Each structure stands twice: as C-alpha cells, then as structure tokens.
Coordinates of C-alpha atoms and ligand atoms in Angstrom, one line a residue:
E826 CA 7.2 -28.6 63.7
Q827 CA 10.9 -29.9 63.0
V828 CA 9.5 -33.1 61.9
A829 CA 7.1 -31.6 59.7
Q830 CA 10.0 -29.5 58.0
D831 CA 11.8 -32.6 57.6
I832 CA 9.1 -34.5 56.0
R833 CA 8.7 -31.8 53.6
A834 CA 12.2 -31.5 52.5
F835 CA 12.8 -35.2 52.2
V836 CA 14.3 -35.9 48.7
I837 CA 12.1 -38.5 47.0
E838 CA 13.5 -39.4 43.5
D839 CA 13.2 -42.9 42.9
T840 CA 11.8 -46.0 44.6
A841 CA 14.6 -46.4 46.9
Q842 CA 14.4 -43.2 48.5
L843 CA 10.6 -43.5 48.8
E844 CA 11.1 -46.8 50.6
A845 CA 13.6 -44.8 53.0
F846 CA 11.2 -42.2 53.3
R847 CA 8.2 -44.7 54.5
I848 CA 10.6 -46.5 57.0
A849 CA 11.7 -43.2 58.4
Y850 CA 8.3 -41.7 59.1
M851 CA 5.6 -44.1 58.7
G852 CA 7.0 -47.4 59.7
R853 CA 6.4 -48.9 62.9
K854 CA 9.8 -47.8 64.3
G855 CA 9.6 -44.5 62.5
H856 CA 9.8 -40.9 63.6
I857 CA 6.2 -40.5 64.1
A858 CA 5.6 -43.9 65.8
D859 CA 8.1 -42.6 68.1
L860 CA 6.3 -39.3 68.8
F861 CA 3.2 -41.3 69.5
D862 CA 4.8 -43.4 72.1
G863 CA 5.8 -40.1 73.5
M864 CA 2.4 -39.3 74.3
K865 CA 2.4 -41.2 77.4
T866 CA 4.4 -38.6 79.3
V867 CA 2.4 -35.8 77.8
P868 CA 0.1 -34.0 80.5
N869 CA -3.5 -35.0 80.2
E870 CA -4.6 -31.7 79.5
E871 CA -2.2 -31.2 76.5
K872 CA -2.9 -34.7 74.9
K873 CA -5.7 -33.5 72.8
L874 CA -3.5 -30.9 71.0
V875 CA -0.4 -32.7 71.0
G876 CA -2.5 -35.8 69.4
Q877 CA -4.1 -33.5 66.7
Q878 CA -0.8 -32.2 66.0
L879 CA 0.8 -35.7 65.5
N880 CA -2.3 -36.7 63.4
G881 CA -1.4 -33.8 61.1
L882 CA 2.4 -35.1 61.0
K883 CA 0.9 -38.7 60.0
Q884 CA -1.3 -37.1 57.3
L885 CA 1.4 -34.9 55.9
A886 CA 3.8 -38.0 55.7
Q887 CA 1.0 -40.1 53.8
E888 CA 0.5 -37.0 51.5
R889 CA 4.0 -36.6 50.5
F890 CA 4.2 -40.5 50.2
D891 CA 1.3 -40.8 47.8
E892 CA 2.2 -37.8 45.8
A893 CA 6.0 -39.0 45.4
Q894 CA 4.4 -42.3 44.6
E895 CA 2.3 -41.4 41.8
K896 CA 5.1 -39.3 40.3
L897 CA 7.4 -42.2 40.1
A898 CA 4.9 -44.6 38.5
G899 CA 4.2 -41.5 35.9
S900 CA 7.8 -41.2 35.3
Q901 CA 8.5 -44.9 34.9
T902 CA 8.1 -45.8 31.2
S903 CA 5.3 -47.5 29.9
A904 CA 8.0 -50.0 28.9
A905 CA 8.3 -51.1 32.7
K906 CA 4.7 -51.4 32.8
L907 CA 4.3 -53.5 29.8
N908 CA 7.4 -55.4 30.4
L909 CA 8.9 -54.2 27.3
D910 CA 13.0 -54.7 26.7
F911 CA 14.2 -51.6 25.3
T912 CA 17.8 -53.0 25.0
L913 CA 16.6 -55.3 22.4
P914 CA 17.7 -54.5 18.6
P915 CA 14.6 -52.8 16.6
V916 CA 12.7 -54.8 14.0
P917 CA 14.0 -52.8 10.8
N918 CA 11.4 -50.6 8.8
T919 CA 12.2 -51.8 5.6
L920 CA 11.0 -49.6 2.3
G921 CA 9.8 -51.1 -0.6
T922 CA 11.5 -50.1 -3.8
R923 CA 10.1 -49.1 -7.3
H924 CA 10.0 -51.7 -9.9
P925 CA 12.6 -51.8 -12.8
L926 CA 9.8 -51.7 -15.3
S927 CA 8.2 -48.8 -13.7
L928 CA 11.6 -46.9 -13.4
V929 CA 12.1 -47.5 -17.2
R930 CA 8.8 -46.7 -17.9
E931 CA 9.3 -43.2 -16.2
E932 CA 12.5 -42.6 -17.9
I933 CA 11.0 -43.3 -21.4
I934 CA 8.1 -40.7 -20.5
R935 CA 10.8 -38.1 -19.3
I936 CA 12.7 -38.8 -22.6
F937 CA 10.0 -38.1 -24.9
G938 CA 8.2 -35.5 -22.8
R939 CA 11.4 -33.1 -23.5
I940 CA 10.7 -33.6 -27.3
G941 CA 7.3 -32.5 -27.1
F942 CA 5.3 -35.9 -26.6
N943 CA 2.5 -36.5 -24.0
V944 CA 1.3 -39.6 -22.5
S945 CA -2.2 -41.3 -23.2
E946 CA -3.7 -44.6 -22.2
G947 CA -6.2 -46.9 -23.3
P948 CA -8.1 -50.0 -22.0
E949 CA -6.5 -53.3 -21.5
I950 CA -9.7 -55.4 -22.7
E951 CA -10.5 -54.6 -26.1
D952 CA -12.7 -55.1 -29.1
D953 CA -11.5 -56.6 -32.6
W954 CA -12.1 -53.1 -34.1
H955 CA -9.3 -51.5 -32.0
N956 CA -6.8 -54.5 -32.0
F957 CA -7.0 -55.6 -35.4
T958 CA -9.9 -54.0 -38.0
A959 CA -8.9 -50.5 -37.5
L960 CA -5.4 -51.3 -37.9
N961 CA -5.8 -52.8 -41.2
F962 CA -5.5 -56.6 -40.2
P963 CA -7.0 -58.7 -43.0
E964 CA -9.8 -60.9 -41.8
N965 CA -7.8 -64.2 -41.9
H966 CA -4.5 -62.5 -40.6
P967 CA -2.5 -65.0 -38.3
A968 CA -2.3 -62.6 -35.4
R969 CA -6.2 -63.1 -34.9
E970 CA -5.8 -66.9 -34.3
M971 CA -6.4 -68.3 -30.8
Q972 CA -2.9 -69.3 -30.4
D973 CA -1.6 -65.7 -30.2
T974 CA -4.8 -63.9 -28.7
F975 CA -6.5 -64.2 -25.4
F976 CA -10.1 -63.9 -26.1
V977 CA -12.6 -63.0 -23.4
Q978 CA -15.7 -63.3 -25.6
K979 CA -16.2 -64.7 -29.1
N980 CA -18.8 -63.1 -31.4
P981 CA -18.3 -60.1 -30.7
D982 CA -15.1 -60.5 -30.2
F983 CA -13.5 -59.1 -26.7
L984 CA -9.9 -59.7 -26.2
L985 CA -6.7 -58.5 -24.3
R986 CA -5.2 -56.5 -26.1
T987 CA -2.1 -58.2 -28.1
H988 CA -0.2 -54.6 -28.6
T989 CA -0.6 -51.1 -27.8
S990 CA -1.4 -50.0 -31.1
T991 CA -5.1 -50.2 -30.1
V992 CA -4.3 -46.8 -28.4
Q993 CA -3.2 -45.4 -31.4
V994 CA -6.7 -45.8 -33.1
R995 CA -8.3 -44.4 -30.1
I996 CA -6.2 -41.3 -30.1
M997 CA -6.7 -40.8 -33.9
E998 CA -10.5 -41.4 -33.4
N999 CA -10.9 -38.6 -30.9
N1000 CA -8.1 -35.8 -32.2
Q1001 CA -6.9 -34.1 -35.2
P1002 CA -3.3 -33.4 -35.8
P1003 CA -0.9 -32.3 -34.7
I1004 CA -0.8 -35.1 -32.4
R1005 CA 2.4 -36.3 -30.7
T1006 CA 1.9 -38.8 -28.1
I1007 CA 3.3 -42.0 -26.2
M1008 CA 1.0 -44.7 -24.8
P1009 CA 2.8 -46.9 -22.5
G1010 CA 0.9 -50.3 -21.3
R1011 CA 0.3 -53.7 -20.6
V1012 CA -0.4 -56.3 -23.4
F1013 CA -1.0 -60.0 -23.6
R1014 CA -0.2 -62.9 -25.8
N1015 CA -0.6 -66.6 -25.9
E1016 CA 3.4 -67.4 -25.6
A1017 CA 5.4 -69.9 -23.8
I1018 CA 7.0 -68.1 -21.0
S1019 CA 10.9 -68.3 -21.5
A1020 CA 13.8 -66.0 -20.7
R1021 CA 12.7 -63.9 -23.6
A1022 CA 9.2 -64.1 -24.0
H1023 CA 6.1 -63.9 -21.3
C1024 CA 2.3 -64.1 -21.8
M1025 CA 2.2 -60.7 -20.2
F1026 CA 4.6 -57.7 -21.1
H1027 CA 4.6 -53.7 -21.6
Q1028 CA 4.8 -51.9 -24.5
V1029 CA 5.1 -48.1 -25.4
E1030 CA 3.6 -46.9 -28.6
G1031 CA 4.5 -43.5 -30.1
I1032 CA 2.6 -41.7 -32.7
F1033 CA 3.3 -38.0 -34.5
I1034 CA 0.8 -36.9 -37.0
D1035 CA 1.2 -33.4 -38.8
E1036 CA 1.6 -32.1 -42.0
N1037 CA 5.0 -33.2 -43.8
V1038 CA 5.9 -36.1 -41.2
S1039 CA 8.7 -38.2 -43.0
F1040 CA 10.7 -41.3 -42.2
A1041 CA 13.6 -39.4 -41.4
D1042 CA 11.7 -37.8 -38.7
L1043 CA 11.0 -41.4 -37.2
K1044 CA 14.6 -42.3 -37.6
Q1045 CA 15.8 -39.4 -35.6
T1046 CA 13.3 -39.9 -33.0
I1047 CA 14.4 -43.5 -32.4
Y1048 CA 18.1 -42.6 -32.5
H1049 CA 17.2 -39.7 -29.9
F1050 CA 15.7 -42.0 -27.6
A1051 CA 18.3 -44.5 -27.8
K1052 CA 20.9 -42.2 -27.0
E1053 CA 19.2 -40.8 -24.3
M1054 CA 18.3 -44.2 -22.8
F1055 CA 21.4 -46.2 -23.4
G1056 CA 24.0 -43.6 -23.8
E1057 CA 25.7 -41.3 -26.6
K1058 CA 27.6 -44.2 -28.3
T1059 CA 24.5 -46.6 -28.7
Q1060 CA 24.0 -48.0 -32.2
I1061 CA 20.6 -48.7 -33.9
R1062 CA 19.9 -50.4 -37.1
F1063 CA 16.6 -50.5 -39.2
R1064 CA 15.6 -53.5 -40.8
P1065 CA 12.7 -53.6 -43.4
S1066 CA 9.4 -55.4 -42.1
F1067 CA 5.8 -55.5 -42.4
F1068 CA 3.0 -54.7 -40.2
P1069 CA -0.5 -54.1 -41.5
F1070 CA -0.7 -50.8 -40.2
T1071 CA 2.3 -49.0 -41.3
E1072 CA 4.0 -48.6 -44.9
P1073 CA 6.9 -48.8 -44.9
S1074 CA 7.7 -50.8 -42.0
A1075 CA 10.8 -51.5 -40.1
E1076 CA 12.1 -53.1 -37.1
V1077 CA 14.4 -51.3 -34.7
D1078 CA 17.6 -53.3 -33.2
I1079 CA 20.0 -51.9 -31.0
T1080 CA 23.6 -53.2 -30.1
C1081 CA 23.4 -55.9 -27.5
L1082 CA 24.4 -54.4 -24.1
I1083 CA 24.2 -57.6 -22.2
C1084 CA 26.7 -59.5 -23.8
K1085 CA 28.3 -56.5 -25.7
G1086 CA 29.0 -58.6 -28.5
E1087 CA 30.4 -61.8 -26.7
G1088 CA 27.1 -63.5 -27.7
C1089 CA 24.3 -64.3 -25.6
N1090 CA 20.9 -66.0 -25.3
I1091 CA 18.9 -62.7 -25.4
C1092 CA 20.5 -61.5 -28.9
K1093 CA 21.0 -64.9 -29.9
H1094 CA 24.7 -64.6 -30.4
S1095 CA 24.1 -61.8 -33.3
G1096 CA 25.1 -58.9 -31.2
W1097 CA 21.6 -56.8 -32.1
V1098 CA 18.6 -57.0 -29.9
E1099 CA 15.1 -56.0 -31.5
I1100 CA 13.5 -53.4 -29.4
G1101 CA 10.2 -52.6 -31.4
G1102 CA 8.5 -52.1 -34.7
C1103 CA 8.0 -49.2 -36.5
G1104 CA 6.7 -47.4 -39.6
M1105 CA 4.8 -44.4 -41.4
I1106 CA 1.3 -44.9 -40.5
D1107 CA -1.0 -46.3 -43.3
P1108 CA -3.1 -44.0 -44.9
A1109 CA -5.7 -46.7 -45.0
V1110 CA -5.8 -46.4 -41.0
M1111 CA -5.7 -42.5 -41.0
E1112 CA -8.8 -42.7 -43.2
S1113 CA -10.7 -45.2 -40.8
S1114 CA -9.9 -43.1 -37.9
K1115 CA -11.1 -40.1 -39.7
I1116 CA -8.0 -38.2 -40.2
D1117 CA -7.2 -36.9 -43.7
P1118 CA -4.2 -38.8 -45.3
D1119 CA -3.8 -36.6 -48.1
K1120 CA -3.2 -33.5 -45.6
Y1121 CA -1.3 -35.3 -42.9
S1122 CA 1.5 -37.9 -42.8
G1123 CA 2.7 -39.7 -39.4
F1124 CA 5.1 -42.2 -38.1
A1125 CA 4.2 -44.7 -35.5
F1126 CA 6.5 -46.9 -33.4
G1127 CA 6.0 -49.8 -30.7
M1128 CA 8.6 -50.7 -28.2
G1129 CA 8.9 -53.4 -25.6
I1130 CA 9.6 -52.1 -22.2
E1131 CA 10.9 -55.2 -20.8
R1132 CA 13.6 -55.3 -23.6
I1133 CA 14.6 -52.0 -22.7
T1134 CA 14.9 -52.8 -19.0
M1135 CA 16.9 -55.7 -19.8
L1136 CA 19.5 -54.0 -22.2
K1137 CA 19.7 -51.0 -19.8
Y1138 CA 20.3 -53.1 -16.7
Q1139 CA 22.0 -56.3 -18.0
I1140 CA 19.2 -58.6 -17.1
K1141 CA 19.3 -61.8 -18.6
D1142 CA 15.9 -63.2 -17.8
L1143 CA 12.7 -61.6 -18.4
R1144 CA 10.9 -63.8 -15.8
L1145 CA 12.6 -62.0 -13.0
F1146 CA 10.3 -59.1 -13.7
T1147 CA 7.3 -61.1 -12.5
E1148 CA 9.0 -63.4 -9.8
N1149 CA 8.7 -60.8 -7.1
D1150 CA 12.2 -61.8 -5.7
V1151 CA 13.2 -59.3 -3.3
R1152 CA 16.9 -59.9 -4.0
F1153 CA 16.2 -59.0 -7.7
L1154 CA 13.8 -55.7 -6.7
K1155 CA 16.1 -54.8 -4.0
Q1156 CA 19.1 -53.8 -6.6
F1157 CA 17.0 -51.1 -8.1
E1158 CA 16.7 -49.4 -4.7
S1159 CA 19.1 -46.4 -5.6
V1160 CA 17.8 -45.9 -9.1
V1161 CA 15.9 -42.5 -9.4
Ligands
LIG564 N1 2.3 -53.2 -32.5 C1 3.3 -53.7 -33.3 C2 3.9 -55.2 -32.3 O1 3.4 -55.0 -31.2 C3 4.6 -52.8 -33.0 C4 4.4 -51.6 -33.9 C5 4.0 -50.6 -33.5 C6 4.8 -51.8 -35.5 C7 3.7 -49.2 -34.2 C8 4.8 -50.5 -36.0 C9 4.2 -49.4 -35.5 O2 4.7 -55.8 -32.8

C-alpha cells in the first residue's frame, strides 16, 4: 500500500525525473523487484494474493511511467523533434515599399481631388484617331512618324499611346460639360534612354471644360498644383508653345529643385525644368468630340510624372525608376 502511494506521489516533471522513477520502481534492483524477491518468504496460501498485489503495483508503475512519458513528449517543443535551433537569429521578414512614381501619382490625385477633379483612365494601346486625328494632328505631322511612335499594327493603325491626351478625347466623346478630371497613365515613345528620357514614362493629363473657362483659370490651377506639390515658395513660368490640340498653348517650367539654381544636367544649367504642356482646348477638338465650342470652353494640361518626382525628391537620373535597385526604392519607405 505504501509503495503504491509513493508511486502515485512521485514527481515527474522532466526526463531526468522520469529516468529516476524508472530505476526506483521498475528497474531490476528497484522496489517492486525487491518485493517480488520477498515472495520466497511468503507462505504458500498467501502467495496468490500477494502476487496479485505485486502485479497491480507493477502495472501502476508502468501506467505512471507511460503517462508521464507521453506528457513530457507533448510538452517538448516541436523544435526538439525537428532538430531546430531557436537560438539562431530570425530571417527578417522584409516589407516592400511603394514606388516613388506611385507615391507622387497618389499625391497628384489628392491635390487635384481637393479642387474637384476626379480620375479617369484609358487604354495604353490606342488607335490613330484617339492618339492623333481627333487631337487635330495634321496628316503628315512628324509625331506620327515611326521614330517617335511604337506601332503595334499599320493600316488600320494601332499604337502604344504617345501621350495621355488620348484619354481627353475618350472623356469628351462620352461626357458633356462640366467636365473636371485628371488622367494619369503610362505612355510610350521611341526615344533613346538617358538620364532625362525613357521610351516608357508616365503623364498626368487634366481637363476642365465648362462655360467661361479661361486661360487665367488654367494658370491658377497649375500654380496651385505647383505650390501644393513643391511648397509655397515654388515659382512657375509659362512659355508660349504649340500643340495641335490647344490654342493658345504653353509649356510650364518650375524652378529647378534639383540643383536649386546651381546648374545641373536635368535643367541643362538653365535653372528651370519643364514639367508639361498646356493650353486652351482647340474648338476643332471639342467639335470632333461632340462638345459645342460656342457654348463651352476648357483648358487641358499634360505633365510628366517622372519629372515631378525627380524635382520633388532630387533624383538626378530617370533610369533609377526602372532599374528596381532596392537601395534606391528603400529610401521611400517612410513616405506616406
Ligand atoms: N500631350 C502633350 C505632350 O505629351 C502635353 C499636353 C497635354 C499639351 C495637354 C497641352 C495640353 O507633350
């Protein structure tokens, strides 16, 4: 009886204690074996009973042993089973970062969103009508030439859009004023890749069409955008220019934030960087898109997102945007 109690009370919390238990009760020199040895001295008529009791003890010890062993195995981490080493340093779980062009595109959308512009999109593979003809490009305009445009198919022409002005046409064809929307997207031109140019880049187009929209509205909108994007002190200038789909037309420069007037290859040592073109939408373009030019007027602009990003973050080489060097991309980790 005493031995049975001892067996039940034996503390088994680790493998060493389990082994001690085994030796004490189940080993060849353990308590139970001793008791079995004592059977010799037991009178014959009691042998049966004592034998039963001893077998009961033996069974009890075995049960406790099995149960404790199972418990210890369960509590042992799977690390031990799999032979893993938890003291090794962890493999860091690195998070990706958003691309600077995406960050700036989002910022542009937010700035224009606050003054009532929504966002529109169009296809990257376009037809001649939306890229050129509807935008008033003459039949033999140099921009249609093979060296600028990537043609997917000739006759009828399908091409990779060379500007986001294609989306202007699609919006005007399907909506009536008031229209106030921006159209960010990828564009393609067959240009030699350099620090300033790439054959694939991004633009954001904007149009505002309503009654009595003037060039003053255009200037204020661009000025507002520049201040929001680059800071209150930013200066801009409009240079007279030409686009087949706007009249009058202008190009927009902002002061070079990369060299801050010191002179660099991006502003070609002029201190000014062009960020896009703009102008009043040509009445002929409105007409071909079924908007009445006698009732409505509107402005359009198209800006380069790479240029804006380069100025905002002092990036001196446009090729960095497409090289996917994590040392470059990681630097935008904390930008929200
Ligand atoms: N589409 C012109 C370009 O890519 C930019 C532009 C857009 C000019 C809208 C005027 C109005 O150069």
